[in-house]
CSV table of C-alpha atoms and ligand atoms in Angstrom, one decimal:
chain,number,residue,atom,x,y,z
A,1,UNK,CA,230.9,71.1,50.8
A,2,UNK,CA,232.7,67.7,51.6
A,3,UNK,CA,232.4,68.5,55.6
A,4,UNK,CA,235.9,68.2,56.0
A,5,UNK,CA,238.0,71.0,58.2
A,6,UNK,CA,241.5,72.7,57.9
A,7,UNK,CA,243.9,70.7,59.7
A,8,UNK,CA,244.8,71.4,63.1
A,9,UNK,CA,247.8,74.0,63.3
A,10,UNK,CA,248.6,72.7,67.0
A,11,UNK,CA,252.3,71.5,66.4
A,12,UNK,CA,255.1,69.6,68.8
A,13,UNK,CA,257.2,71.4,71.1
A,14,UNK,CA,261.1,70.3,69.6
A,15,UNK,CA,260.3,69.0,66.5
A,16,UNK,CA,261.9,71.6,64.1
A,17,UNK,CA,264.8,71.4,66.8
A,18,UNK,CA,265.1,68.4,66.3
A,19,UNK,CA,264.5,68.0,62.7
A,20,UNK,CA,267.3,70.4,61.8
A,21,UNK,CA,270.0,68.2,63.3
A,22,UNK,CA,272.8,66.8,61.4
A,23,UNK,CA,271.7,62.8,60.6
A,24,UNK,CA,274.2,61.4,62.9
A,25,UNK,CA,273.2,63.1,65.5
A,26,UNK,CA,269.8,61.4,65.2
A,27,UNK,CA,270.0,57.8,64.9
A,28,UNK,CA,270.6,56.8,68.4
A,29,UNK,CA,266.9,58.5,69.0
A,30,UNK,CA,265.9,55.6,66.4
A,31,UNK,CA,267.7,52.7,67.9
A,32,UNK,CA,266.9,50.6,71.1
A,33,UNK,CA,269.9,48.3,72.3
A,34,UNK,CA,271.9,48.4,69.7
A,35,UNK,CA,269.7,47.3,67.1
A,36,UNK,CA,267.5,49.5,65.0
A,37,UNK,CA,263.8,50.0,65.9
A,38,UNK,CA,262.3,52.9,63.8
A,39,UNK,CA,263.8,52.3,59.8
A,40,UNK,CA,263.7,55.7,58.8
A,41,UNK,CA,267.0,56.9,57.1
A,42,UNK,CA,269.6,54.5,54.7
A,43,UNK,CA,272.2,55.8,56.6
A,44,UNK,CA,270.7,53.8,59.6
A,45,UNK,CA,272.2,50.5,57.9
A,46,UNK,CA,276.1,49.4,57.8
A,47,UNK,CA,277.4,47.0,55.8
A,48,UNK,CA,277.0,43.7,58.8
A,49,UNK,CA,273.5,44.8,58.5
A,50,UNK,CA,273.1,45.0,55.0
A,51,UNK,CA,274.9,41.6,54.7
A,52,UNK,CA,272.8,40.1,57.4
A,53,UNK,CA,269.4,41.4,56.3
A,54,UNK,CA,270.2,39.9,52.6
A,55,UNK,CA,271.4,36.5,54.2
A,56,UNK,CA,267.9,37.0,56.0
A,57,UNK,CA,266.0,37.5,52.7
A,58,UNK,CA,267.4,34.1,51.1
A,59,UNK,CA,266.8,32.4,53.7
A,60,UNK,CA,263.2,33.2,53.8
A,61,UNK,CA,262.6,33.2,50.0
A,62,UNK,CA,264.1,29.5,50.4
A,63,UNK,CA,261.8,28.0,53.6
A,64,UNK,CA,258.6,30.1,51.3
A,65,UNK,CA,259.5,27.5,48.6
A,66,UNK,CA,257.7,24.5,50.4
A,67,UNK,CA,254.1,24.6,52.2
A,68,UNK,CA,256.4,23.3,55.8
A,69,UNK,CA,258.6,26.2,55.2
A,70,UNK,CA,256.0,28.5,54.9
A,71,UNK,CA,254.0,26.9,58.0
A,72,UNK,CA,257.5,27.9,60.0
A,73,UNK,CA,257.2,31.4,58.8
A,74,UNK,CA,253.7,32.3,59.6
A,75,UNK,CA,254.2,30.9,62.6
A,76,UNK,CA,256.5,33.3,63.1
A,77,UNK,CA,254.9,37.0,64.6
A,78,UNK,CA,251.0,35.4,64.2
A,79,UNK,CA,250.7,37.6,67.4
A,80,UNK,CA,251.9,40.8,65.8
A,81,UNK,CA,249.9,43.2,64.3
A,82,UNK,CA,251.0,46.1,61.4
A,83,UNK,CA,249.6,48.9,60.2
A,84,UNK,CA,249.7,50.4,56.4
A,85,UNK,CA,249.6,53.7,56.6
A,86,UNK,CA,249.8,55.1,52.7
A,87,UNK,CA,248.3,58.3,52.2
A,88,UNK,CA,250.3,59.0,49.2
A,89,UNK,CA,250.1,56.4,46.1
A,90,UNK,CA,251.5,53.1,46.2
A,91,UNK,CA,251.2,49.5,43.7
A,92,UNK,CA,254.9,47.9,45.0
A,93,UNK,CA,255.4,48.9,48.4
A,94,UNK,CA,252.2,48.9,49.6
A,95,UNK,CA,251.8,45.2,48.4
A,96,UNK,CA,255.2,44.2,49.2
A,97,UNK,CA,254.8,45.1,52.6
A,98,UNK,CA,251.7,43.7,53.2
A,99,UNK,CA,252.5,40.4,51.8
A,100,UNK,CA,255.7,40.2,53.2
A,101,UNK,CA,253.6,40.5,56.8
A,102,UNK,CA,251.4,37.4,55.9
A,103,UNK,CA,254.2,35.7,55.2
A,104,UNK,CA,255.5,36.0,58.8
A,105,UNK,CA,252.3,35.7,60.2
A,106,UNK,CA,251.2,39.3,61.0
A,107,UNK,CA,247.7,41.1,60.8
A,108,UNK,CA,247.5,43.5,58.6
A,109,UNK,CA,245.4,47.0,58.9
A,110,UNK,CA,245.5,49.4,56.5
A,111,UNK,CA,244.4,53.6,55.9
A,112,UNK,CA,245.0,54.5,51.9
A,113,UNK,CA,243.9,58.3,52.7
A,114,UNK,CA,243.2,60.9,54.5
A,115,UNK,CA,239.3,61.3,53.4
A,116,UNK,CA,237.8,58.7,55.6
A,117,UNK,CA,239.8,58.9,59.2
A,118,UNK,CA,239.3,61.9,61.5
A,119,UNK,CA,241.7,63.7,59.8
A,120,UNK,CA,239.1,65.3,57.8
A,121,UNK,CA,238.0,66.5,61.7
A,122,UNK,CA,240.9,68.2,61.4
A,123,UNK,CA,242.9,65.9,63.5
A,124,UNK,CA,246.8,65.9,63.2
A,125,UNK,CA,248.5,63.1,61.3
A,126,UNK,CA,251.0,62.8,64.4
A,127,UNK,CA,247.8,61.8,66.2
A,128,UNK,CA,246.5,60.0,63.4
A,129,UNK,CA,249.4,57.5,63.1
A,130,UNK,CA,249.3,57.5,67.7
A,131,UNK,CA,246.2,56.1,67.6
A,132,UNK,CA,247.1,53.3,65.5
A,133,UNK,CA,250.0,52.7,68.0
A,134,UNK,CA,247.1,52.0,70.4
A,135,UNK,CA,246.2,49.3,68.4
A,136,UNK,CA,249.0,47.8,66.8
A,137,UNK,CA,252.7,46.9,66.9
A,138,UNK,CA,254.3,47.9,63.8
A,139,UNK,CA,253.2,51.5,61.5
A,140,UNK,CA,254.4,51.1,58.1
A,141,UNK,CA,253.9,54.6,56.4
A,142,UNK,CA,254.5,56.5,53.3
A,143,UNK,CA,253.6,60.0,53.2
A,144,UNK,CA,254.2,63.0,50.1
A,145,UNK,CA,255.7,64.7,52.7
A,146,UNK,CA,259.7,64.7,53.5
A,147,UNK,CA,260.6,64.0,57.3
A,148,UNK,CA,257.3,62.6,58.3
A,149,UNK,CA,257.8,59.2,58.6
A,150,UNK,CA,260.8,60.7,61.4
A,151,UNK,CA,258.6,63.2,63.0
A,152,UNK,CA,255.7,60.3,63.7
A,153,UNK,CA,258.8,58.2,64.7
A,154,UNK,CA,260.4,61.2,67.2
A,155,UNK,CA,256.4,61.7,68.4
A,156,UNK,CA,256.2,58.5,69.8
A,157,UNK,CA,258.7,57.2,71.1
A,158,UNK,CA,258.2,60.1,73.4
A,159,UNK,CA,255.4,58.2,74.1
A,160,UNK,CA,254.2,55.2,76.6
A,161,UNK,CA,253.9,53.1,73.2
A,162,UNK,CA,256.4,53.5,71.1
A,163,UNK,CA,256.1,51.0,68.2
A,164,UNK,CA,258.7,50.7,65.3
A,165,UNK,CA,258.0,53.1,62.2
A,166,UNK,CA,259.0,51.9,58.9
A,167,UNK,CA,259.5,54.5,56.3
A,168,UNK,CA,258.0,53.2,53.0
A,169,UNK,CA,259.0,57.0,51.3
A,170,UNK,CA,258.5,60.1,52.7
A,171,UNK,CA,258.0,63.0,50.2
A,172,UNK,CA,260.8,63.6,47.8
A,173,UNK,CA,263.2,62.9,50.6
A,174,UNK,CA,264.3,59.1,51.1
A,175,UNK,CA,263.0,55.2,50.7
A,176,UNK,CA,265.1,53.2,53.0
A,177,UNK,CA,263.3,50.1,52.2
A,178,UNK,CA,263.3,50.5,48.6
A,179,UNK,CA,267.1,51.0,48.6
A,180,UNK,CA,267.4,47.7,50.8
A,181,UNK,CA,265.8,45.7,47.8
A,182,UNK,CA,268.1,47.7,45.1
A,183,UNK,CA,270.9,46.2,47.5
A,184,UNK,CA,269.7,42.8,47.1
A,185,UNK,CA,269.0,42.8,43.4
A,186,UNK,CA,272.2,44.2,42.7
A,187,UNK,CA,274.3,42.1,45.3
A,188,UNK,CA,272.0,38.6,43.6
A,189,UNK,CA,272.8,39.6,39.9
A,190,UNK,CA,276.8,39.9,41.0
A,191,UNK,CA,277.2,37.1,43.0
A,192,UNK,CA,278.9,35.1,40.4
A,193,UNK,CA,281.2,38.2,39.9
A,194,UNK,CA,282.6,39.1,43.2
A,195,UNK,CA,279.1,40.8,44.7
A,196,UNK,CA,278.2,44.9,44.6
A,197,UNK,CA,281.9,45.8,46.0
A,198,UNK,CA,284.2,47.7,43.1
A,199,UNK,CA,281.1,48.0,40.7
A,200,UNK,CA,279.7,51.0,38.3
A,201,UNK,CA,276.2,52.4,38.5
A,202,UNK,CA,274.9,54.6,36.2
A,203,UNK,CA,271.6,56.5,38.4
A,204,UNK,CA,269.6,57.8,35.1
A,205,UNK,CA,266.3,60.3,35.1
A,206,UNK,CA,264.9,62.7,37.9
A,207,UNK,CA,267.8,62.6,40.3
A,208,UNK,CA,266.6,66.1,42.3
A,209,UNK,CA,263.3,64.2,43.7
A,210,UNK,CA,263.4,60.5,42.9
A,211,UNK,CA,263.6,59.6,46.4
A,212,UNK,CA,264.8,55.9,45.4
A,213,UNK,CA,268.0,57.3,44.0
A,214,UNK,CA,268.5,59.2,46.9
A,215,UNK,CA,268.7,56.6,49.4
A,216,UNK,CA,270.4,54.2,47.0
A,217,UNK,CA,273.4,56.7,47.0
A,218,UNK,CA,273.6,56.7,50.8
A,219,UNK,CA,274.1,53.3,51.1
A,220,UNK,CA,277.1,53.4,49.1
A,221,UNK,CA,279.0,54.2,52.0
A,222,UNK,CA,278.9,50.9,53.0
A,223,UNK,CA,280.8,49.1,49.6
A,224,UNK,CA,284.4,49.3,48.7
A,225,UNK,CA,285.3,51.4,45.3
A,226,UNK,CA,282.2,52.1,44.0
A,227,UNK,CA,281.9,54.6,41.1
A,228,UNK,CA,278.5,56.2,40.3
A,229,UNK,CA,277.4,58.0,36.8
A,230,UNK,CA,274.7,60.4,37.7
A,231,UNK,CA,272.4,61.1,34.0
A,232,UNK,CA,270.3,63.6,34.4
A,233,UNK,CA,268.9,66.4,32.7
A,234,UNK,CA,270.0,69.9,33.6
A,235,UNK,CA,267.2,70.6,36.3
A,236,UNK,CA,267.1,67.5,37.6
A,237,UNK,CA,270.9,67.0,38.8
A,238,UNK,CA,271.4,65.1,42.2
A,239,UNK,CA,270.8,67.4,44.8
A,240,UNK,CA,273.9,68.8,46.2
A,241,UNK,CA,272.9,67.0,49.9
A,242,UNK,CA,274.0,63.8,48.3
A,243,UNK,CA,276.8,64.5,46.4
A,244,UNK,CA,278.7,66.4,49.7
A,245,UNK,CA,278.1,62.9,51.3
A,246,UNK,CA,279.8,61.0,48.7
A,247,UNK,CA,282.8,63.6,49.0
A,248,UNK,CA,283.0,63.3,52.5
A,249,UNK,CA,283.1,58.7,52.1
A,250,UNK,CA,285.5,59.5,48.9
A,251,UNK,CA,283.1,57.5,47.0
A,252,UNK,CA,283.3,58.7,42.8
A,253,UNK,CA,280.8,60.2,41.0
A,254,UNK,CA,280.4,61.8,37.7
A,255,UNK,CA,277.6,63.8,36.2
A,256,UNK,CA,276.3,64.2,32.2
A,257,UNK,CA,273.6,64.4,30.2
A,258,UNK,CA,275.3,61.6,27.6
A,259,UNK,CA,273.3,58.7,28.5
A,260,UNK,CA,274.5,56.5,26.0
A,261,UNK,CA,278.1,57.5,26.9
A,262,UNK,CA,277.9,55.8,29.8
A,263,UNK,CA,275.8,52.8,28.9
A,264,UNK,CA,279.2,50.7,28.0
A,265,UNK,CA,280.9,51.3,31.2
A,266,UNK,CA,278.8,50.3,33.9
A,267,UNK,CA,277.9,47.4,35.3
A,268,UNK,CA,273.8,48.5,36.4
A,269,UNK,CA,271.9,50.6,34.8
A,270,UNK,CA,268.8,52.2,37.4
A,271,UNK,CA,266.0,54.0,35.6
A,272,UNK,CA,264.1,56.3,37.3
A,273,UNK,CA,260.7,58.2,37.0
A,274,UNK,CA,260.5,61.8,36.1
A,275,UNK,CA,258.4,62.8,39.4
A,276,UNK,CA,256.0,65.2,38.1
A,277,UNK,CA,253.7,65.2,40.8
A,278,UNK,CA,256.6,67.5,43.1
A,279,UNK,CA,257.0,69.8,40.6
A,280,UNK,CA,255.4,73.7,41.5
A,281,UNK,CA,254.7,74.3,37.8
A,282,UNK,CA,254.0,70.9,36.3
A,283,UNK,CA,252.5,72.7,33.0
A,284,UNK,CA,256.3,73.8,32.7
A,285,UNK,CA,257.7,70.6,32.6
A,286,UNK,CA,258.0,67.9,29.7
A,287,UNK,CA,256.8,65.1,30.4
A,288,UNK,CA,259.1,62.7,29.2
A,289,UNK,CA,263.1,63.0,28.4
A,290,UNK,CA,263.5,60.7,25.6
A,291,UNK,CA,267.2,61.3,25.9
A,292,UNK,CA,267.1,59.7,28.9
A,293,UNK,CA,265.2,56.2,28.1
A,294,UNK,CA,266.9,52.7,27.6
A,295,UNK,CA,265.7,51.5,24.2
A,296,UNK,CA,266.3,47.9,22.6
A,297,UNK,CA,268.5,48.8,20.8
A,298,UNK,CA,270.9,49.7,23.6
A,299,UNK,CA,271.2,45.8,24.7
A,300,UNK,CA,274.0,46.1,22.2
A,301,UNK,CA,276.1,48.1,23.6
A,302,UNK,CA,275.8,47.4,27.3
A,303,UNK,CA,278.0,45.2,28.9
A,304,UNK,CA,276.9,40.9,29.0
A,305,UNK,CA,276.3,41.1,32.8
A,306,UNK,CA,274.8,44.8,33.0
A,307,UNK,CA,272.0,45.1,35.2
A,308,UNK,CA,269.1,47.0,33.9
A,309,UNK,CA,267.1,47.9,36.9
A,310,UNK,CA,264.0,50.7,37.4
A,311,UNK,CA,262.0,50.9,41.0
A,312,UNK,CA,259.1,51.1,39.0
A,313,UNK,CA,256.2,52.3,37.7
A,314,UNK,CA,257.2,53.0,34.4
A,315,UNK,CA,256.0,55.4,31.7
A,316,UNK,CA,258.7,55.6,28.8
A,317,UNK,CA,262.4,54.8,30.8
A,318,UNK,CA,262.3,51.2,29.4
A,319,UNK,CA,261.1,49.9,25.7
A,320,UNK,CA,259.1,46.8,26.8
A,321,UNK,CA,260.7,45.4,24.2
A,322,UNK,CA,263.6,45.0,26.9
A,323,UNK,CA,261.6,43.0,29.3
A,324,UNK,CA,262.6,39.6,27.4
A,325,UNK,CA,266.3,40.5,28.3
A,326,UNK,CA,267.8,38.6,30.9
A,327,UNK,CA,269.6,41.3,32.1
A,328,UNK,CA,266.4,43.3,32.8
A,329,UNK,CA,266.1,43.2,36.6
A,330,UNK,CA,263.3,45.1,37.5
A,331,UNK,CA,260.0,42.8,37.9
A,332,UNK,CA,263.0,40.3,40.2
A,333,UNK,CA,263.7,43.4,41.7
A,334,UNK,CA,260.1,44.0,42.9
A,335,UNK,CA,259.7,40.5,44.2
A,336,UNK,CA,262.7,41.2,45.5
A,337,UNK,CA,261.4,43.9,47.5
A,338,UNK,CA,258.8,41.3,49.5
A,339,UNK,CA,261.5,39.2,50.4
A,340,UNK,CA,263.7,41.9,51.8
A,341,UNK,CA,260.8,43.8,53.5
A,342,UNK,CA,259.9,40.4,55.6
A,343,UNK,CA,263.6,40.1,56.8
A,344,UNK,CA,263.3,43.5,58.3
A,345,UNK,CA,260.0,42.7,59.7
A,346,UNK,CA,261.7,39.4,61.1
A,347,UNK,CA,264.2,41.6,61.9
A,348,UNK,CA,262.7,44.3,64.1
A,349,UNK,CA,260.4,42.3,65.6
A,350,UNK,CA,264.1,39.9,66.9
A,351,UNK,CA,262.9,36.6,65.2
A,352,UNK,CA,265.3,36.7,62.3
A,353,UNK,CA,267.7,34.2,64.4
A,354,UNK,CA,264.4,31.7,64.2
A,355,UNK,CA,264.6,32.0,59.9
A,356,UNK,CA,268.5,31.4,60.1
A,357,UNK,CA,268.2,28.2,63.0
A,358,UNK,CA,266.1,26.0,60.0
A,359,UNK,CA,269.7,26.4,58.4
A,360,UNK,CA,272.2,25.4,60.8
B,401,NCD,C1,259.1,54.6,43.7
B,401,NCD,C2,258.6,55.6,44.7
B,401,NCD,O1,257.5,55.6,45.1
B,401,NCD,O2,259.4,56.4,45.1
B,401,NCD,N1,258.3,53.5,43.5
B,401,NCD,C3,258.4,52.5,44.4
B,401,NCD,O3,258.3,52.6,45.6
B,401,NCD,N2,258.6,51.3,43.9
B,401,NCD,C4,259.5,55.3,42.4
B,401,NCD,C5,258.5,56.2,41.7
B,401,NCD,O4,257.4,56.4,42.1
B,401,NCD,O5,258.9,56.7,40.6
């Protein structure tokens, strides 16, 4: 006996209400003045944003160059204080996050599980996470549950303190902030060739519950004539959710199981995980689809500027042998991921306009 309880089955009064809304219809609940407060869904962020928050990142990857620059930054929110709540694994966003708040200056607090708080009391995570808005400013969170970074959000900011949320993935659902660092990555490796705008991206792996994929394809909205290649396996096609939304923006898509098809065509290649830890039946399930991995040998046939990129971790998607390759993107794209993660910081906090000053 570990003395722990069942959970509470208390619930909140509207949530499945409101929940069960289309999108749109939600993000005004997550905004305050115009600007965003709770990050929560991709398709919270237009293109001025996206523009604006990657502007943001250079700038603050720039000033972090030089011990001054860095002075200025963590000089920045030293009165601000953020809390990590990660109850479900995390190497990348976990850190990211964390470092990207000593940059600017913040404290950092942190819960990596459920085993040591009162929820093993049988306390609620809603009241988990609004206790730690009694104590500080900013709740990043990542949870193996879809909607409940939005249902801690929608609990309180029905509340006298209200602090911002910041998704860091919520089940198999969406990872807003991971998809803002795929942006950069992508929009960095083309900006000798015109930026992300007219581009092809091949999304490759578990497409049904890779939550990075997800998000990524939301935020195509917001660029001019993209065309995606989804590779997938059979059972793990994108969900039909995503591909209705790309109908409706008239953005092109195409699905197959012929990886190397489509290696020649596109201009970025994104790995993904096979995400065996959603699966009901993982005993079922292979564990690996070599079909589905970029080898060395494919450097040969992919275009000279084809970005190779993979939210990482890795088991088999990429040979290491491809590491070497300039055109492998991934371990930027994770330091990428810091520097993005502080200009939303900056940003939701209303201090990025002190980052862009050192410039004029
Ligand atoms: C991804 C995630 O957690 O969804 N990792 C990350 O945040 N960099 C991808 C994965 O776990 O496969």
């Amino acid at each position: 006996m570990d003395g722990s309880v069942e959970q509470t089955r208390q619930t909140y009064q509207g949530w499945d209400e409101f929940y069960n809304k289309n999108v749109d219809e939600k993000l005004a609940f997550f905004e305050v003045n115009g600007r965003l407060f709770d990050i929560i869904f991709a398709q919270q962020f237009d293109r001025p944003f996206m523009d604006y928050l990657c502007k943001i990142a250079d700038m603050i990857r720039l000033l972090a160059q030089t011990k001054m620059g860095q002075e200025k930054l963590r000089h920045l929110l030293p009165h601000k204080r953020a809390m990590l709540y990660f109850v479900q694994p995390s190497t990348r966003t976990f850190l990211s996050f964390q470092n990207a708040c000593y940059i600017l200056g913040l404290s950092v607090s942190e819960s990596r599980g459920t085993s040591t708080s009162s929820e093993v009391k049988g306390e609620s995570s809603e009241d988990t996470i609004r206790t730690f808005a009694s104590y500080v400013d900013l709740i990043i969170c990542r949870h193996s549950e879809a909607g409940f970074a939005e249902k801690t959000a929608w609990v309180l900011n029905q509340t006298e303190r209200p602090v911002p949320i910041l998704n860091g993935g919520s089940g198999p659902d969406q990872h807003p902030t991971q998809a803002l660092l795929d942006i950069y990555t992508l929009e960095r490796s083309f900006q000798d060739i015109g930026g992300l705008d007219g581009k092809k991206i091949a999304m490759v792996g578990d497409l049904k519950r890779g939550r990075t994929v997800r998000s990524l394809s939301y935020l195509m909205k917001n660029y001019n004539d993209m065309t995606l290649y989804f590779v997938s396996p059979d059972i793990f096609r994108m969900k039909d959710d995503i591909k209705d939304f790309l109908k409706k923006h008239n953005i092109a898509y195409y699905e197959t199981e012929d990886f190397e098809s489509v290696m020649p065509l596109v201009d970025a290649i994104y790995m993904t995980r096979i995400q065996k830890e959603y699966s009901d039946d993982p005993s079922s399930e292979a564990d690996t689809y070599p079909g589905f991995h970029f080898k060395k040998k494919h450097l040969s046939i992919i275009q000279p500027h084809c970005t190779i990129m993979h939210p990482l971790p890795r088991r088999y998607e990429i040979e290491v042998e491809v590491d070497k390759d300039p055109r492998a993107a991934y371990w930027r794209q994770e330091r990428n991921g810091m520097w993005i993660r502080a200009a939303l910081i900056a940003y939701v906090f209303g201090v990025e306009q002190e980052v862009s000053k050192e410039f004029l």
